[in-house]
mmCIF file of C-alpha atoms in Angstrom:
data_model
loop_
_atom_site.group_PDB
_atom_site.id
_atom_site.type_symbol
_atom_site.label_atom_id
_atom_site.label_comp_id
_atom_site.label_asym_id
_atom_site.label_seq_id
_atom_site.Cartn_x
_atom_site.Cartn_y
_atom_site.Cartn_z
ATOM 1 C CA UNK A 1 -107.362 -8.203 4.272
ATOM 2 C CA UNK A 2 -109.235 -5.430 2.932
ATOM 3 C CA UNK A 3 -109.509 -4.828 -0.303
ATOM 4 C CA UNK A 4 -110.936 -1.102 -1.877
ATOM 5 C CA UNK A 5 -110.826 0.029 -5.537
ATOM 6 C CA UNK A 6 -112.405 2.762 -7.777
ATOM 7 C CA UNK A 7 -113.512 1.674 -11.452
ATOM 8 C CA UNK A 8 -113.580 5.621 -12.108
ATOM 9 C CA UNK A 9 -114.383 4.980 -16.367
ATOM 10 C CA UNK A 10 -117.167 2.801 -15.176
ATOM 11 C CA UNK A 11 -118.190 4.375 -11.870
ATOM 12 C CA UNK A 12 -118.327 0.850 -10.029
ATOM 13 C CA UNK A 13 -116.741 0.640 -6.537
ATOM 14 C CA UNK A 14 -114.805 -3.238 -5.378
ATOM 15 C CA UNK A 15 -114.652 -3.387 -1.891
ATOM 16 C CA UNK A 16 -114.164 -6.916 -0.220
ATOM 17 C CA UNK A 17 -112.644 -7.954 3.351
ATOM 18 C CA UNK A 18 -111.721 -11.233 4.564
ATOM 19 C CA UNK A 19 -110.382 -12.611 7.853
ATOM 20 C CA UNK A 20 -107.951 -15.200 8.348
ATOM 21 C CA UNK A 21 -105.866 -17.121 10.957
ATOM 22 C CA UNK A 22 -102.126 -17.564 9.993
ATOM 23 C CA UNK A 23 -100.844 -19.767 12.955
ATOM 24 C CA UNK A 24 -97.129 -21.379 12.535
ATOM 25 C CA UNK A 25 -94.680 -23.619 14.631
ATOM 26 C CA UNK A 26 -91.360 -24.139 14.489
ATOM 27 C CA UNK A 27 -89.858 -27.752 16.348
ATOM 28 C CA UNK A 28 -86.290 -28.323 16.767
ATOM 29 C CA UNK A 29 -84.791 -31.562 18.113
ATOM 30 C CA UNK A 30 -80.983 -32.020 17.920
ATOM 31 C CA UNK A 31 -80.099 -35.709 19.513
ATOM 32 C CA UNK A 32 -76.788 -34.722 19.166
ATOM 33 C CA UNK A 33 -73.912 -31.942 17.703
ATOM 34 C CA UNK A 34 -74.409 -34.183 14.138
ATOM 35 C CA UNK A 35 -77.773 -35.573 14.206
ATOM 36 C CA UNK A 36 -80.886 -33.195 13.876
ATOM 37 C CA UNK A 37 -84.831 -33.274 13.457
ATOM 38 C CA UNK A 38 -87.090 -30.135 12.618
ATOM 39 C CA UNK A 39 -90.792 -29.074 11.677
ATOM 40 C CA UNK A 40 -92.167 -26.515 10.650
ATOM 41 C CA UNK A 41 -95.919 -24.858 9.829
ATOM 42 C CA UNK A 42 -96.814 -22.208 8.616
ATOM 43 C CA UNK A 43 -99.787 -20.504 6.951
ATOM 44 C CA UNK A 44 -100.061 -17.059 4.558
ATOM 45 C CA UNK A 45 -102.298 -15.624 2.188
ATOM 46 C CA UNK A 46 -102.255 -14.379 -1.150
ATOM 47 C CA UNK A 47 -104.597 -11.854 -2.658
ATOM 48 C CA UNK A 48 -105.739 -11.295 -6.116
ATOM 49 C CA UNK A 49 -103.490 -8.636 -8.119
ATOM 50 C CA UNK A 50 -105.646 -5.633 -9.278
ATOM 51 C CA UNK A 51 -105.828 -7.200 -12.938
ATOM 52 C CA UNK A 52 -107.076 -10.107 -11.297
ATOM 53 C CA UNK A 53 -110.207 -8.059 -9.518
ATOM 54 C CA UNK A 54 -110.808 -5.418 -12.807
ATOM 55 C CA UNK A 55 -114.150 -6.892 -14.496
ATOM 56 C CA UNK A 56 -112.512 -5.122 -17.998
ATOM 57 C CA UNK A 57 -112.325 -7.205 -20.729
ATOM 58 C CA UNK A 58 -108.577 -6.785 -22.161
ATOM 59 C CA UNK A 59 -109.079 -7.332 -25.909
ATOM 60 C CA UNK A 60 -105.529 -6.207 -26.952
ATOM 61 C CA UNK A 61 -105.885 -10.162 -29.034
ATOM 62 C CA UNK A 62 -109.369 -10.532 -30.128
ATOM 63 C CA UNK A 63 -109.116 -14.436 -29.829
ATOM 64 C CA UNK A 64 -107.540 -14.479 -26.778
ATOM 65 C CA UNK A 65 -109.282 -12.260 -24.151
ATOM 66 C CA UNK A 66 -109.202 -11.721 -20.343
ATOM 67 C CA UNK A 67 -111.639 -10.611 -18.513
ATOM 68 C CA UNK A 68 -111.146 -10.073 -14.325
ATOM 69 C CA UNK A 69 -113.251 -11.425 -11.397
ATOM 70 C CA UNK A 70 -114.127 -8.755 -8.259
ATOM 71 C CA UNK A 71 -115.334 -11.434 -6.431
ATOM 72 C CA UNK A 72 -111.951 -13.639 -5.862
ATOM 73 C CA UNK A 73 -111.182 -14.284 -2.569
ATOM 74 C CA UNK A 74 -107.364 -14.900 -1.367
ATOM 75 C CA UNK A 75 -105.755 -17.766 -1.763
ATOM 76 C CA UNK A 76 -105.059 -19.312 1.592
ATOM 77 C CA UNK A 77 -101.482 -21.870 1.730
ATOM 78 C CA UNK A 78 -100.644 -24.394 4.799
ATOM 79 C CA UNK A 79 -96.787 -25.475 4.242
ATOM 80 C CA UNK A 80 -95.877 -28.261 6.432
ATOM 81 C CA UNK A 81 -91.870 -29.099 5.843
ATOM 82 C CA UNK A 82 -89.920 -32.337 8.107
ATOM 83 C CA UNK A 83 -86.494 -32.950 7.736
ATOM 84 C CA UNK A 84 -83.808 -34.662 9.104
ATOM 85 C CA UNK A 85 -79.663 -34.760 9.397
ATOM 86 C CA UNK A 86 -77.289 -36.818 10.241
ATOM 87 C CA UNK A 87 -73.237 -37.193 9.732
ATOM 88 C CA UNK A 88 -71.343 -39.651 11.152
ATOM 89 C CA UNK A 89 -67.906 -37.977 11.875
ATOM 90 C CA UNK A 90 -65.756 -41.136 12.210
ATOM 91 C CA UNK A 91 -66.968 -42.825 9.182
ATOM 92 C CA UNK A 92 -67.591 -40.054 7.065
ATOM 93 C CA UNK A 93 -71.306 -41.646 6.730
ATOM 94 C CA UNK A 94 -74.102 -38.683 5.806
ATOM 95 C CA UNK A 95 -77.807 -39.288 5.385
ATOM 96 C CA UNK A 96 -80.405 -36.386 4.641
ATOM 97 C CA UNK A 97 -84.349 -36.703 4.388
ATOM 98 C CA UNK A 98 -86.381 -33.358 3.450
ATOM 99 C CA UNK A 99 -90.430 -33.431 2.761
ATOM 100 C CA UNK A 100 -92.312 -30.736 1.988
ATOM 101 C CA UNK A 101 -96.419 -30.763 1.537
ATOM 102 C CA UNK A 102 -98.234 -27.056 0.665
ATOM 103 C CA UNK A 103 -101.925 -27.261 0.549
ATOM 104 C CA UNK A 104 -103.997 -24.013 -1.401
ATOM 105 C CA UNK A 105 -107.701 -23.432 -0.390
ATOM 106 C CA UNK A 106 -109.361 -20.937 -2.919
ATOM 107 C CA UNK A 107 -106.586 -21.417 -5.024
ATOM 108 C CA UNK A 108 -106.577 -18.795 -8.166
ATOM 109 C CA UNK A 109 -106.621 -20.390 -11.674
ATOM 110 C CA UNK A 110 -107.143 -19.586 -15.019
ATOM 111 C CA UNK A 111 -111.075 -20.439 -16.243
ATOM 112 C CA UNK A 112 -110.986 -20.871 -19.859
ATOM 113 C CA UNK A 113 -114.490 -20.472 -22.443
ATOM 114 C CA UNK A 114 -113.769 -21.177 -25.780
ATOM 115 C CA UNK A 115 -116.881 -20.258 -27.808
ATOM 116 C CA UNK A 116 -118.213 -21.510 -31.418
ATOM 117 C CA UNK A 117 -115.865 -18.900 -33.174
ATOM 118 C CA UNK A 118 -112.945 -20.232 -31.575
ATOM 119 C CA UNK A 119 -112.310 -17.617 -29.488
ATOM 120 C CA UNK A 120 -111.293 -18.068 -26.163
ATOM 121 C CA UNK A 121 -111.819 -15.820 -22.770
ATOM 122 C CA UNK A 122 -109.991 -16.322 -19.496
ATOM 123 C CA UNK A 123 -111.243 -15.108 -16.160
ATOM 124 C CA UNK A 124 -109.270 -15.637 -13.042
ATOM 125 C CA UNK A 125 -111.334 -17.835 -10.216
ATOM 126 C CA UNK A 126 -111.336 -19.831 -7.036
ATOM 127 C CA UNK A 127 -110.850 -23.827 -7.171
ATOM 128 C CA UNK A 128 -111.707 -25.845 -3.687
ATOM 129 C CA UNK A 129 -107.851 -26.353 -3.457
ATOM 130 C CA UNK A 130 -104.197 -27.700 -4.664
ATOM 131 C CA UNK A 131 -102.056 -30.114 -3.439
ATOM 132 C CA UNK A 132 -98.225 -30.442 -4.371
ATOM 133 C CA UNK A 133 -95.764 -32.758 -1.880
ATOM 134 C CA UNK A 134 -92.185 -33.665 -2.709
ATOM 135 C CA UNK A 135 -89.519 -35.499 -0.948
ATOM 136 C CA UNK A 136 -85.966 -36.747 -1.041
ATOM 137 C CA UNK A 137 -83.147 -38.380 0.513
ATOM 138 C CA UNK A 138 -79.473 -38.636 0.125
ATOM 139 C CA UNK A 139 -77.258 -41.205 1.512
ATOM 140 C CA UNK A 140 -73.628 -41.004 1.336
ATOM 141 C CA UNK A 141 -70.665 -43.079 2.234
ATOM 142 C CA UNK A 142 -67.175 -44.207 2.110
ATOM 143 C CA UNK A 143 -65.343 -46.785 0.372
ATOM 144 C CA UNK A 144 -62.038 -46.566 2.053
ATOM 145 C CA UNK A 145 -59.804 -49.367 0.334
ATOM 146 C CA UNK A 146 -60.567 -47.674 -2.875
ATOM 147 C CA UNK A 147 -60.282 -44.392 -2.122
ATOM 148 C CA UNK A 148 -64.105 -43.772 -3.465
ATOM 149 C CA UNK A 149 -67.306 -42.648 -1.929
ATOM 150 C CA UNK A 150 -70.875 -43.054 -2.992
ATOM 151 C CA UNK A 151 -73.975 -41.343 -2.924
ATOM 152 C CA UNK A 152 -77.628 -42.440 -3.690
ATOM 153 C CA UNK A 153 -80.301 -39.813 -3.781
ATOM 154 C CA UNK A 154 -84.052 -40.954 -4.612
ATOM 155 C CA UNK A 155 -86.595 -37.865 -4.925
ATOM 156 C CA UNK A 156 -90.387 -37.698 -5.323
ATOM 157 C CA UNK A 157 -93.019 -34.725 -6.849
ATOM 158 C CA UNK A 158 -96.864 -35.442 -6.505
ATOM 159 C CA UNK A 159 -98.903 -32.617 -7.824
ATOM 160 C CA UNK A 160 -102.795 -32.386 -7.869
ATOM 161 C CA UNK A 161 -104.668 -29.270 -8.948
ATOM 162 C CA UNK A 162 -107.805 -27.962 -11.244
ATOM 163 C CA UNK A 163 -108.358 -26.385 -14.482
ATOM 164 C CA UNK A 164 -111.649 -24.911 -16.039
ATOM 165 C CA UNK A 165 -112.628 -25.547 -19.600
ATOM 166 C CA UNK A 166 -115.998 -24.462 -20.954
ATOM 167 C CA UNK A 167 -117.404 -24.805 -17.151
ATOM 168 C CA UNK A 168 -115.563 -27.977 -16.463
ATOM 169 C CA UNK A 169 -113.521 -29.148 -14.052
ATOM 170 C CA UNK A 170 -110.197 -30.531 -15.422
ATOM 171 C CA UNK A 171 -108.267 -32.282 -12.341
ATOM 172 C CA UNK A 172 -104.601 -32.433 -13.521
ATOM 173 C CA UNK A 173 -102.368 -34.635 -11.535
ATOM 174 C CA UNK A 174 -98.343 -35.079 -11.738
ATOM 175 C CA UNK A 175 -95.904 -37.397 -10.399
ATOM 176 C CA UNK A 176 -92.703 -37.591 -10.532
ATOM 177 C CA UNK A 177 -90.124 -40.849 -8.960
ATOM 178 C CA UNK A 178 -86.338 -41.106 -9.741
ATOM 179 C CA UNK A 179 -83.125 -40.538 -8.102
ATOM 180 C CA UNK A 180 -79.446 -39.982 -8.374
ATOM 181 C CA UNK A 181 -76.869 -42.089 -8.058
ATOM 182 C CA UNK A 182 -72.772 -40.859 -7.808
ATOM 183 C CA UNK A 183 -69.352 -42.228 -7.457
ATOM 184 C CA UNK A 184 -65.784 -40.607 -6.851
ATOM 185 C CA UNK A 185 -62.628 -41.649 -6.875
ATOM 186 C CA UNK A 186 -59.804 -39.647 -5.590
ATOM 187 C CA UNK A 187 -56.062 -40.686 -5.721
ATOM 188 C CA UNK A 188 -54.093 -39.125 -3.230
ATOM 189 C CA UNK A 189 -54.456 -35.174 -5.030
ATOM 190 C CA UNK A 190 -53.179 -36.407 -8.505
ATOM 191 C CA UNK A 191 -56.754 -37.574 -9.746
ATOM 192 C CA UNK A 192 -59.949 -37.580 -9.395
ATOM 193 C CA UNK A 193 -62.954 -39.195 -11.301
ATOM 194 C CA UNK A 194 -66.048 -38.538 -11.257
ATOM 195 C CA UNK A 195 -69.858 -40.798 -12.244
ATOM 196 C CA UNK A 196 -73.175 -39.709 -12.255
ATOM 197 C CA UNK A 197 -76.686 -40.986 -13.249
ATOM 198 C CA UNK A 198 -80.160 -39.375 -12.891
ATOM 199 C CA UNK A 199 -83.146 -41.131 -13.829
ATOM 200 C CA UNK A 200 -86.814 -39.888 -13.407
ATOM 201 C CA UNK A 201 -89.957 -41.082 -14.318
ATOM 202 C CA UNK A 202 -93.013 -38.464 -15.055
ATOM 203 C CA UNK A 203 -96.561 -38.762 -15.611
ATOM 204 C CA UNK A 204 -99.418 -35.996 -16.199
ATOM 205 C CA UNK A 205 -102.805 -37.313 -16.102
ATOM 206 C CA UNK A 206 -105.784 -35.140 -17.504
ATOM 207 C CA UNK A 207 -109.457 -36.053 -16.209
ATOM 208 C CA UNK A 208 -111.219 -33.721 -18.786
ATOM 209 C CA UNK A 209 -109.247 -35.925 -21.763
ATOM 210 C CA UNK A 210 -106.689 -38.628 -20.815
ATOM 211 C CA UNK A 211 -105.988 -39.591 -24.840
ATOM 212 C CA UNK A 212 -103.723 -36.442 -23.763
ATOM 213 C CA UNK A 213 -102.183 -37.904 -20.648
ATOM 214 C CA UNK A 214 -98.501 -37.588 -20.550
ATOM 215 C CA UNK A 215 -95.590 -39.985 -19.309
ATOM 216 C CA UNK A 216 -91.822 -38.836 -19.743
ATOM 217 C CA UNK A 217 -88.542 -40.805 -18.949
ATOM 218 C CA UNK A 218 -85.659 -38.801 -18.677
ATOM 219 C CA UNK A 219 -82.382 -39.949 -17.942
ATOM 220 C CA UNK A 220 -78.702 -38.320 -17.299
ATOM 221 C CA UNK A 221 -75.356 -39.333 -17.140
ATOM 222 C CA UNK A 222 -72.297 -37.390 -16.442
ATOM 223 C CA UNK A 223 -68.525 -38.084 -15.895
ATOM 224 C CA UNK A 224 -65.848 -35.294 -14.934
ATOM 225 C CA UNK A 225 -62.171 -36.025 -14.881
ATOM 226 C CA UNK A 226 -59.260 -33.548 -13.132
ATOM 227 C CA UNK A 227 -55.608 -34.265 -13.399
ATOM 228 C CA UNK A 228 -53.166 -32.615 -11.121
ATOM 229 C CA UNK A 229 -49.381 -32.297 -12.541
ATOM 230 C CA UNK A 230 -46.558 -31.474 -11.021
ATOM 231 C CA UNK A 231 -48.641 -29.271 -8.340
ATOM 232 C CA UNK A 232 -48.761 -26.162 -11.327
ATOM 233 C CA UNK A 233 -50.921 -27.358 -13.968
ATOM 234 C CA UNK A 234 -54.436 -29.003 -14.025
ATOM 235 C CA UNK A 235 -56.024 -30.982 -17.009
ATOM 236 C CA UNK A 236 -59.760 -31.447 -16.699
ATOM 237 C CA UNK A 237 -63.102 -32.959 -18.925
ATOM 238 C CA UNK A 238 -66.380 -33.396 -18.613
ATOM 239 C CA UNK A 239 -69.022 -35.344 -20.445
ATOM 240 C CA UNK A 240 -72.388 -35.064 -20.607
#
């Protein structure tokens, strides 16, 4: 990566050039024509934008003002994804597993100086690294003597990463657990009925000041109806 610029109003030159590996690998396993296993690596970079590198303050909000850093260095990402599939012809049985894990080194953030007049300036800079991993499944299956099926779907978010306050570090972690769960019920093509529930459960956690730590439960419910009459017309609701 090589990066060249020309600050012609202040006659100051940014020139910079980094080297970096990007290996990937891609694994494929299929143990059969409905049951399959894969992996995959892979590496990239991102550089700075040119607002990012400019060391001009932008003072378009005199409280609020940005300043640029010519001495960021890329941002380099590892991505490391697994997942796995499987469907069960005969019994109409599916199960489906996905994690995903990206890892930043000289990840670009936002440093933020507030001085004694309240006014704040933000400078783009390099943190050690980030971390964000997230998985889910879903597991599906018939209930043949009532005409239903049922899936169940738990998911997962961790997210770790670092703010700058005043010269501080301010590690900011977020995690995320819940899941779906959903029924339907079909009789013959007349009707068809439909339940749904998603619950999660969130917390953000502050290091700099956890009296402003964070924790969230959310929860969703949804049911869907659709008639079929006399194979022309089709009545249907929803609620939410």
């Amino acid at each position: 990566t090589r990066l060249k610029g020309d600050l012609l109003l202040f006659d100051e030159r940014i020139e910079n050039h980094f080297e970096n590996f990007l290996p990937s690998l891609r694994f494929n396993y299929n143990f059969s024509n409905t049951k399959n296993l894969g992996f995959n690596y892979g590496t990239s970079v991102t550089e700075p934008t040119i607002e990012q590198l400019q060391p001009v303050v932008n003072n378009a909000d005199p409280l609020n003002l940005y300043v640029g850093n010519p001495d960021l260095k890329p941002a380099y990402l590892h991505n490391w994804r697994l997942n796995y599939n499987s469907f069960d012809m005969g019994k109409f049985i599916s199960f489906f597993g996905n994690a995903n894990v990206n890892y930043t080194k000289n990840a670009i953030v936002n440093s933020q100086t507030i001085d004694e007049n309240l006014v704040r300036t933000v400078m783009p800079v390099n943190v050690e690294d980030q971390w964000t991993a997230n998985g889910n499944m879903n597991f599906g299956f018939p209930i043949k003597p009532l005409n239903s099926r049922v899936s169940v779907g738990p998911n997962g978010v961790y997210q770790r990463g670092l703010n700058l306050i005043n010269g501080q570090e301010d590690e900011i972690k977020i995690t995320n657990f819940g899941g779906n769960i959903r029924y339907d019920y079909n009789w013959k093509e007349y009707l068809m009925i439909g339940l749904s529930a998603n619950l999660s459960r969130q917390r953000t956690g502050y290091s700099f000041n956890p009296q402003q730590n964070q924790l969230f439960f959310n929860q969703s419910y949804n049911a869907e109806t659709t008639i079929n009459l006399l194979k022309k017309y089709t009545i249907g609701g929803n609620f939410n």
